[in-house]
Amino acid sequence: MEHNIDLSGYSIRTDLAVEAHELAQQQNESSISGVWLQADDSEPGIQVTRLHVQTEEAGRQLGKLPGHYLTIEVPKLRDNDTSIEEQVTKRFAVEFADFLQKLGITEDKKALVVGLGNWNVTPDALGPLVVENLLVTRHLYQIAPETVGDGYREVSALSPGVLGITGIETSEIVFGVVEKSKPDFVICVDALASRALHRVNTTIQISDTGIHPGSGVGNKRKALDKESLGVPVIAIGVPTVVFASTIVNDAITYLLGHFGQSMQESKRAFNKLAMSTLPERKEPYTEEDLPDMESRKTFMGLVGSLPEEEKRQLIHEVLRPLGQDLVVTPKEVDEFIEGVANVIATGLNRSLHRAVDEENSASYTH
Amino acid sequence: MEHNIDLSGYSIRTDLAVEAHELAQQQNESSISGVWLQADDSEPGIQVTRLHVQTEEAGRQLGKLPGHYLTIEVPKLRDNDTSIEEQVTKRFAVEFADFLQKLGITEDKKALVVGLGNWNVTPDALGPLVVENLLVTRHLYQIAPETVGDGYREVSALSPGVLGITGIETSEIVFGVVEKSKPDFVICVDALASRALHRVNTTIQISDTGIHPGSGVGNKRKALDKESLGVPVIAIGVPTVVFASTIVNDAITYLLGHFGQSMQESKRAFNKLAMSTLPERKEPYTEEDLPDMESRKTFMGLVGSLPEEEKRQLIHEVLRPLGQDLVVTPKEVDEFIEGVANVIATGLNRSLHRAVDEENSASYTH
Amino acid sequence: MEHNIDLSGYSIRTDLAVEAHELAQQQNESSISGVWLQADDSEPGIQVTRLHVQTEEAGRQLGKLPGHYLTIEVPKLRDNDTSIEEQVTKRFAVEFADFLQKLGITEDKKALVVGLGNWNVTPDALGPLVVENLLVTRHLYQIAPETVGDGYREVSALSPGVLGITGIETSEIVFGVVEKSKPDFVICVDALASRALHRVNTTIQISDTGIHPGSGVGNKRKALDKESLGVPVIAIGVPTVVFASTIVNDAITYLLGHFGQSMQESKRAFNKLAMSTLPERKEPYTEEDLPDMESRKTFMGLVGSLPEEEKRQLIHEVLRPLGQDLVVTPKEVDEFIEGVANVIATGLNRSLHRAVDEENSASYTH
Amino acid sequence: MEHNIDLSGYSIRTDLAVEAHELAQQQNESSISGVWLQADDSEPGIQVTRLHVQTEEAGRQLGKLPGHYLTIEVPKLRDNDTSIEEQVTKRFAVEFADFLQKLGITEDKKALVVGLGNWNVTPDALGPLVVENLLVTRHLYQIAPETVGDGYREVSALSPGVLGITGIETSEIVFGVVEKSKPDFVICVDALASRALHRVNTTIQISDTGIHPGSGVGNKRKALDKESLGVPVIAIGVPTVVFASTIVNDAITYLLGHFGQSMQESKRAFNKLAMSTLPERKEPYTEEDLPDMESRKTFMGLVGSLPEEEKRQLIHEVLRPLGQDLVVTPKEVDEFIEGVANVIATGLNRSLHRAVDEENSASYTH
């Protein structure tokens, strides 16, 4: 989870394709072409959304790379309820196995799981925590292949740390390790930022587009994707934080929307009144005929929808005392992260190794 | 840090007296009688506020018990800078020693420091973390008093845990321990909730009113104060979380304030225009003369300040998707808590024991 | 786990009754009267020993208080194997429920579980770790008794910390809390010292004699037992450390034992040879007839069993470079402690609450 | 810290060159040629030993690779005393800077610090803990070199994890990262095994021979040294564990040594007595003339020094109940590791960056 925080060029920020799609639709007030979307709520309490960004153009509109995105949303995942966690684990394992199959990744392919993020920052520790609970087998295949039973796959894992701890770009470390250990595909697990508080710790996103941290001028950090690593890269992400500015933005947007209708009515009333003050004539007056009164300008400026630039300015004002744009996480972050890391690690163990199932998978996690 | 989360009876929530005072002043649009306030910004970068709630009535208006509140605000405390932490430690030690002296608590008085909160929940672990880093001496006075040098005080410490872990009210545990160990005064350290993101992890509050968790019908939890424990209770608190609803509330309040002036102008313009449509007469028209036009009513409804009830409703709408009122903390909570716990522990070690100074205090913390 | 380390008055130290009994038998070379012992190895891989110290005199001989001691020994518990941990959990739950029943502690009796030890010292963190994973219910009975289903018991829990952290005797804290929270019985969980490396982390001891830390002149620490607390106290202990001196002692003892037989043979050969040098006579010579030759004295001094005093001296010599008597724990202590704490917490949850069984007990631990 | 535990080919195991040298001298009863040794106790309480294994042959005798070994021994380091830790930090920084200089590693050379070991196993977490507290600068040189002041060096750091967590040989990970990040030299920090309890957590070894984990047939793990990585590799190690078998071995060796003299006397007495039983003759009898009596054979077998094979067998017997050869660590391992990791991290920060000194170095560690 690495973010460029720069409010001067403020834009609503999300790592989730479903959120990017929602936003793009709101702004376009029409559906985006080149995007295929399927919502699956066949299982009560679990919403699965499959999104296919099919063209470069659609990708630009969404701010997401072309590729497949699968989102599992479970509002109750935040309740820290063991039976719900088991239910989500089961579904995640099925969906992930299916995702691999559609990419043509068969059972004999060797996986490297990369746990991105900083283990010292609780909301960023998801990746390293998943790695700690994986069933890792590559060394057995290397040292004593005859001891590995049927139904297992060669799996290795790595938590490369973050730039501030290592001084080395994560991508450089992963490149080096991929070259030496030669996996057939890479799975990256990372904590994400969402724009909605309600998605924090309730949503898991799987995608085949890899990881592309940050962007913009001067950013020398390289992506973790098929192009850079030479093998398919599947990203698994869970939103664990939101920008405080997002919460403020939502509040302002909602407020303006709320006032919308009565503002339109007021505007019409004002104009009708203003027109009634003009000298009578045959053809009815229209709003264009109204003189450019100062009072009217003020009023129109008020009730018109707030332009983006001014909205940004407002958010700035509200957040100014912070001196920075704070990223926040729910107070209960410790147990959320532990719970969802367990879901993903157990789910990966089951979908990567045929021999691991609901009966025995608990043995492999802590 | 125990909060009753109940949005149906929503009110702006803060554990900080300075915030309660600010709010009360905003709502009253006048100063509150029975409150003495002194702002001290003699030291660059550090704002110290001394607030004395002098009467029961003033206490009711603020929602804070009568007593003394001292607040140390250091915006840069969040920068994780060792030299600023040392500066704050120094100031905290001085202020706390002064606070004790004003309460008549002399050097020979025995202290029990209680670290409230849940060590498993990072933003709530402040109290237990402070306790871990205290210079505790009571056992030396009990077992081998001759080994204790001059300049030390009898200090004991306890982290009682939270109700969900122990099943016992914190107050019951502390009562029991106070009865057995017989301290002359009690210091309670706790994580607080603020209503402003910018106060999180930048503010330390000292008060002589004790701790009063929650309130309302059915709450059987007892206070930790002089009345209940029989000895003076000094509370030290640091806001580590905010309610998401507070951020939304601030955004809405700011937005309405922002619109305030132009709304007033528009209102006047509308009324002037409306008056110009009335038949001429000698005495100038006032707003009271304006007919009760529907359009005008709509307009007035809009630009009038939003009533509290409607504001609450709006906040509800914005936060509805959460299904609950989330409490949030900055992403960097782990290092914030560690840093501020170190400030308080070291500061307490210095102000409780004359023999501990800037030279040697690092030896007592981890 | 609090030990008086004092080699000058060295004695083989153990917190386990079965070890004390073994030692006493070795030294007495006969069975001790007033001790009832039953070994139960009906379940493969698990050795259960029930020991009843029936008299004060037997207690003195063993260095253990009169009472009931139940020991569960599972050598494979150290293998960190989930299925073995589940098997031991099951057995522990059965044995503990049975132990309670024999003491007349019925289902309606309220329990307070005390987790003794220092959470910062891994091999001493067993008690606090068990407390973290208990199903605690007392607050529900206090606040909303109607919400508690059938099959549960009122359980509270406390980790009082250690003297070095709190400055208050553990017993004082527990006394205070027992007076306020009024449990019907107390369960104390503590890490123990064993004299055998192979018992570390493989053995669980249950007893009805309470906890009696340290002993000797100047020790003001009080016991945690029925006499002091006024309610029955059941102690659960797991050896997590051994004294290095114990390992040395075992080595020396074994070595001397090993040499025993051949030494006896040599002694006889030497004497036979010596007797053959004496002038012939009618009655056969016995060893008493041998002259007090210097060489023979030396030899006898050697092969005779090493007296206790000299043995102590030897252990001193071997351990001298340490400057102290080190207490050691296996390198893998972190995962051992976590595993066995989970066994005890889950076992307690099942045996204290009828409604918790093998199906659902995982939900209550982390 | 990776050890092949195989008692069948038991040999006294140590990672410390000074111990290997001591042992080799004991066994040879003469000094080893090709070894240069300098003991420096100029600073009270600190023993510095510089050992140069100059030839392959000397290396074989010691079981250590040819190269330079520097050992800092501070018995009081185990006392957890802040002022001693600061003293050792100071000395370590001086010695390490000197060690670099002698290797021709100048201030402009880029360092990669590798923290070997398993962060989940406290006595093996030294390396990762040191890495967490390093002042890492490489990314600053890469992204914004103009912001880096004078007196700093390009430093990066990595905790690669252990085979059981990653499934990838540590050496493969380090190779990959060295290739990508191109340091001029590598510093490996690792926890070691000692053969003496008193060296655990009191000794720091610096060497220029790199790291060579394990050995023997079938071991595919590669070394971390100049040959394999292409750049100089400096190893920093602290013994944090001992094999229980070492403690037993020491006890047995000591015991046999203790008995040595009186055994020799007894042997002579026995032989003298035996000779006196032989028929008189002119030439005095020697021991060779004694008949091959069974009793004498037994006796000689006993008092002769115990052959290595039999000693191994004895150790086996003593440790048999364990089913394995346990590796032990002092009970206080948590705070030992934290203290010594802080010494090494702070010392490295000072010796790697000229701009970091005693005044400001505390700012860089946690």
PDB file of C-alpha atoms in Angstrom, chain D residues 68-161:
ATOM      1  CA  HIS D  68      39.821 -12.685  10.494  1.00  0.00           C
ATOM      2  CA  TYR D  69      37.653 -13.123  13.562  1.00  0.00           C
ATOM      3  CA  LEU D  70      37.095 -10.406  16.142  1.00  0.00           C
ATOM      4  CA  THR D  71      35.277 -11.225  19.354  1.00  0.00           C
ATOM      5  CA  ILE D  72      33.911  -8.757  21.890  1.00  0.00           C
ATOM      6  CA  GLU D  73      33.067 -10.447  25.201  1.00  0.00           C
ATOM      7  CA  VAL D  74      31.202  -8.539  27.910  1.00  0.00           C
ATOM      8  CA  PRO D  75      29.909 -10.770  30.738  1.00  0.00           C
ATOM      9  CA  LYS D  76      27.825  -7.896  32.088  1.00  0.00           C
ATOM     10  CA  LEU D  77      26.020  -7.402  28.788  1.00  0.00           C
ATOM     11  CA  ARG D  78      23.473  -9.836  30.177  1.00  0.00           C
ATOM     12  CA  ASP D  79      22.577  -7.530  33.056  1.00  0.00           C
ATOM     13  CA  ASN D  80      20.275  -5.436  30.880  1.00  0.00           C
ATOM     14  CA  ASP D  81      22.029  -2.288  32.054  1.00  0.00           C
ATOM     15  CA  THR D  82      21.627   0.709  29.750  1.00  0.00           C
ATOM     16  CA  SER D  83      25.012   2.217  30.544  1.00  0.00           C
ATOM     17  CA  ILE D  84      26.845  -1.035  29.782  1.00  0.00           C
ATOM     18  CA  GLU D  85      24.896  -1.363  26.542  1.00  0.00           C
ATOM     19  CA  GLU D  86      25.998   2.152  25.588  1.00  0.00           C
ATOM     20  CA  GLN D  87      29.616   1.291  26.423  1.00  0.00           C
ATOM     21  CA  VAL D  88      29.505  -1.848  24.262  1.00  0.00           C
ATOM     22  CA  THR D  89      27.797   0.057  21.446  1.00  0.00           C
ATOM     23  CA  LYS D  90      30.625   2.570  21.481  1.00  0.00           C
ATOM     24  CA  ARG D  91      33.295  -0.120  21.391  1.00  0.00           C
ATOM     25  CA  PHE D  92      31.478  -2.148  18.750  1.00  0.00           C
ATOM     26  CA  ALA D  93      31.194   0.947  16.517  1.00  0.00           C
ATOM     27  CA  VAL D  94      34.935   1.609  16.845  1.00  0.00           C
ATOM     28  CA  GLU D  95      35.941  -2.000  16.243  1.00  0.00           C
ATOM     29  CA  PHE D  96      33.580  -2.424  13.308  1.00  0.00           C
ATOM     30  CA  ALA D  97      34.769   0.782  11.627  1.00  0.00           C
ATOM     31  CA  ASP D  98      38.338  -0.441  12.111  1.00  0.00           C
ATOM     32  CA  PHE D  99      37.449  -3.864  10.704  1.00  0.00           C
ATOM     33  CA  LEU D 100      35.998  -2.235   7.572  1.00  0.00           C
ATOM     34  CA  GLN D 101      39.049  -0.056   7.151  1.00  0.00           C
ATOM     35  CA  LYS D 102      41.451  -2.983   7.382  1.00  0.00           C
ATOM     36  CA  LEU D 103      39.447  -4.685   4.628  1.00  0.00           C
ATOM     37  CA  GLY D 104      39.890  -1.574   2.488  1.00  0.00           C
ATOM     38  CA  ILE D 105      36.168  -0.758   2.572  1.00  0.00           C
ATOM     39  CA  THR D 106      36.053   3.023   2.333  1.00  0.00           C
ATOM     40  CA  GLU D 107      33.301   5.450   3.262  1.00  0.00           C
ATOM     41  CA  ASP D 108      31.864   5.641  -0.252  1.00  0.00           C
ATOM     42  CA  LYS D 109      31.163   1.905  -0.478  1.00  0.00           C
ATOM     43  CA  LYS D 110      27.503   0.855  -0.482  1.00  0.00           C
ATOM     44  CA  ALA D 111      26.383  -1.621   2.158  1.00  0.00           C
ATOM     45  CA  LEU D 112      23.593  -4.190   2.161  1.00  0.00           C
ATOM     46  CA  VAL D 113      22.808  -5.476   5.654  1.00  0.00           C
ATOM     47  CA  VAL D 114      21.143  -8.902   5.689  1.00  0.00           C
ATOM     48  CA  GLY D 115      19.262  -9.875   8.860  1.00  0.00           C
ATOM     49  CA  LEU D 116      19.309 -13.668   8.864  1.00  0.00           C
ATOM     50  CA  GLY D 117      17.030 -15.756  11.051  1.00  0.00           C
ATOM     51  CA  ASN D 118      13.403 -16.305  11.926  1.00  0.00           C
ATOM     52  CA  TRP D 119      11.486 -13.398  13.449  1.00  0.00           C
ATOM     53  CA  ASN D 120       8.962 -15.787  14.992  1.00  0.00           C
ATOM     54  CA  VAL D 121      11.595 -17.586  17.089  1.00  0.00           C
ATOM     55  CA  THR D 122      12.842 -15.141  19.698  1.00  0.00           C
ATOM     56  CA  PRO D 123      16.441 -16.448  20.031  1.00  0.00           C
ATOM     57  CA  ASP D 124      16.713 -16.473  16.220  1.00  0.00           C
ATOM     58  CA  ALA D 125      15.236 -13.002  15.670  1.00  0.00           C
ATOM     59  CA  LEU D 126      18.465 -11.047  16.154  1.00  0.00           C
ATOM     60  CA  GLY D 127      19.122 -10.375  12.476  1.00  0.00           C
ATOM     61  CA  PRO D 128      15.608  -9.162  11.600  1.00  0.00           C
ATOM     62  CA  LEU D 129      15.553  -6.991  14.739  1.00  0.00           C
ATOM     63  CA  VAL D 130      18.831  -5.314  13.795  1.00  0.00           C
ATOM     64  CA  VAL D 131      17.472  -4.622  10.300  1.00  0.00           C
ATOM     65  CA  GLU D 132      14.370  -2.941  11.826  1.00  0.00           C
ATOM     66  CA  ASN D 133      16.580  -0.420  13.606  1.00  0.00           C
ATOM     67  CA  LEU D 134      19.019   0.465  10.850  1.00  0.00           C
ATOM     68  CA  LEU D 135      19.319   3.877   9.265  1.00  0.00           C
ATOM     69  CA  VAL D 136      18.590   2.906   5.681  1.00  0.00           C
ATOM     70  CA  THR D 137      19.466   5.465   2.990  1.00  0.00           C
ATOM     71  CA  ARG D 138      19.743   3.765  -0.397  1.00  0.00           C
ATOM     72  CA  HIS D 139      16.292   4.902  -1.538  1.00  0.00           C
ATOM     73  CA  LEU D 140      17.176   8.526  -0.753  1.00  0.00           C
ATOM     74  CA  TYR D 141      20.280   8.272  -2.929  1.00  0.00           C
ATOM     75  CA  GLN D 142      18.132   6.772  -5.680  1.00  0.00           C
ATOM     76  CA  ILE D 143      15.133   9.103  -5.523  1.00  0.00           C
ATOM     77  CA  ALA D 144      16.484  12.391  -4.170  1.00  0.00           C
ATOM     78  CA  PRO D 145      20.290  12.263  -3.802  1.00  0.00           C
ATOM     79  CA  GLU D 146      20.421  16.027  -3.262  1.00  0.00           C
ATOM     80  CA  THR D 147      18.561  15.627   0.043  1.00  0.00           C
ATOM     81  CA  VAL D 148      21.221  13.375   1.582  1.00  0.00           C
ATOM     82  CA  GLY D 149      23.710  15.342   3.654  1.00  0.00           C
ATOM     83  CA  ASP D 150      27.407  14.764   3.974  1.00  0.00           C
ATOM     84  CA  GLY D 151      28.648  11.978   6.230  1.00  0.00           C
ATOM     85  CA  TYR D 152      26.163   9.338   5.119  1.00  0.00           C
ATOM     86  CA  ARG D 153      26.675   6.155   3.160  1.00  0.00           C
ATOM     87  CA  GLU D 154      24.310   4.264   0.875  1.00  0.00           C
ATOM     88  CA  VAL D 155      22.842   1.519   3.073  1.00  0.00           C
ATOM     89  CA  SER D 156      20.090  -0.969   2.278  1.00  0.00           C
ATOM     90  CA  ALA D 157      18.781  -3.833   4.383  1.00  0.00           C
ATOM     91  CA  LEU D 158      16.858  -7.076   4.038  1.00  0.00           C
ATOM     92  CA  SER D 159      15.388  -9.774   6.277  1.00  0.00           C
ATOM     93  CA  PRO D 160      15.021 -12.670   3.870  1.00  0.00           C
ATOM     94  CA  GLY D 161      13.287 -15.038   6.314  1.00  0.00           C
TER      95      GLY D 161
END
